[in-house]
XYZ file of C-alpha atoms in Angstrom:
106
model
C 133.241 158.947 -128.599
C 136.975 159.593 -128.733
C 137.836 162.863 -126.771
C 141.990 163.906 -127.301
C 143.019 166.630 -124.974
C 146.391 168.390 -123.870
C 147.076 169.904 -120.292
C 149.178 171.521 -118.635
C 149.080 173.976 -115.789
C 146.913 177.388 -116.150
C 149.797 179.637 -115.466
C 151.442 178.134 -118.555
C 148.528 178.288 -120.569
C 147.101 182.052 -120.104
C 150.301 183.422 -118.683
C 152.733 182.070 -120.558
C 151.221 181.690 -124.174
C 148.764 182.827 -125.697
C 145.911 180.001 -125.561
C 142.995 182.439 -125.931
C 144.255 184.301 -128.833
C 144.606 180.309 -130.686
C 140.963 179.669 -129.165
C 139.456 182.866 -130.141
C 140.645 182.275 -133.385
C 139.304 179.060 -133.959
C 136.354 179.819 -132.961
C 135.770 182.996 -135.551
C 137.294 180.429 -138.069
C 133.927 177.814 -137.105
C 131.762 180.394 -137.167
C 132.561 181.504 -140.262
C 132.465 178.090 -141.883
C 129.245 177.706 -139.979
C 130.658 174.409 -138.353
C 129.742 174.055 -134.667
C 132.641 174.145 -131.815
C 134.508 171.055 -131.039
C 136.650 172.118 -128.389
C 136.409 173.081 -124.951
C 138.182 174.431 -121.951
C 137.859 172.440 -118.943
C 139.387 173.492 -115.621
C 140.581 170.433 -113.401
C 138.980 168.333 -115.158
C 138.202 165.248 -113.522
C 139.585 162.895 -116.010
C 142.763 163.546 -115.284
C 142.265 161.124 -112.216
C 142.668 158.752 -114.440
C 145.992 159.555 -116.084
C 147.099 161.022 -112.340
C 150.213 158.712 -112.382
C 151.395 159.657 -115.674
C 150.791 163.362 -115.542
C 152.882 163.414 -111.955
C 156.029 164.532 -113.612
C 154.552 167.179 -115.577
C 151.985 168.849 -113.398
C 151.897 169.737 -109.478
C 150.544 167.669 -107.523
C 146.946 169.147 -107.191
C 145.594 168.780 -110.066
C 143.771 171.818 -108.499
C 145.530 174.166 -110.941
C 145.463 172.398 -114.128
C 143.292 173.198 -116.639
C 142.673 170.955 -120.040
C 141.475 171.091 -123.894
C 139.495 169.208 -125.111
C 137.762 168.412 -128.510
C 137.126 165.730 -130.721
C 139.402 166.587 -133.537
C 142.357 164.643 -133.329
C 144.431 167.069 -135.527
C 143.468 169.978 -133.456
C 144.724 168.463 -130.404
C 148.078 167.207 -132.132
C 148.908 170.612 -133.178
C 148.214 172.579 -130.247
C 150.628 170.197 -128.085
C 152.784 170.824 -131.013
C 152.089 174.842 -130.364
C 152.748 174.709 -126.744
C 155.514 171.589 -126.616
C 155.189 172.025 -122.353
C 152.048 170.348 -122.342
C 150.723 166.716 -121.786
C 148.503 165.056 -124.329
C 146.127 161.988 -124.383
C 143.036 160.785 -125.184
C 140.132 158.666 -123.564
C 136.464 157.446 -124.712
C 133.356 158.591 -122.647
C 130.784 158.059 -120.909
C 132.496 154.896 -119.891
C 132.409 153.482 -116.746
C 135.656 155.387 -115.800
C 134.509 158.521 -117.269
C 130.962 159.767 -117.365
C 130.883 163.181 -118.800
C 134.302 163.853 -120.888
C 133.839 167.435 -119.868
C 132.965 166.766 -116.150
C 135.540 168.934 -113.678
C 136.293 169.535 -110.059
């Protein structure tokens, strides 16, 4: 299955930007439409190790202070990337030999 994500520092997504409010509104909308959530907040995501070289210029040296929003909805992640701008984004397939679980974290 293909997963899409944004990743940034915890400080940016939880203090500088209203991520909680956006996700709460989306969850409420899904509930009103009787749709299952297709997005998750993943602190210190394991899959980020696959992208460590690409994200070194955006993220702190230790990935302990990063958080990711992961979704199977490409358009939602694209919208989040446009909304927050100062985040990195990407996609991956899981499970694979490199990424056993899309929601695994450290």
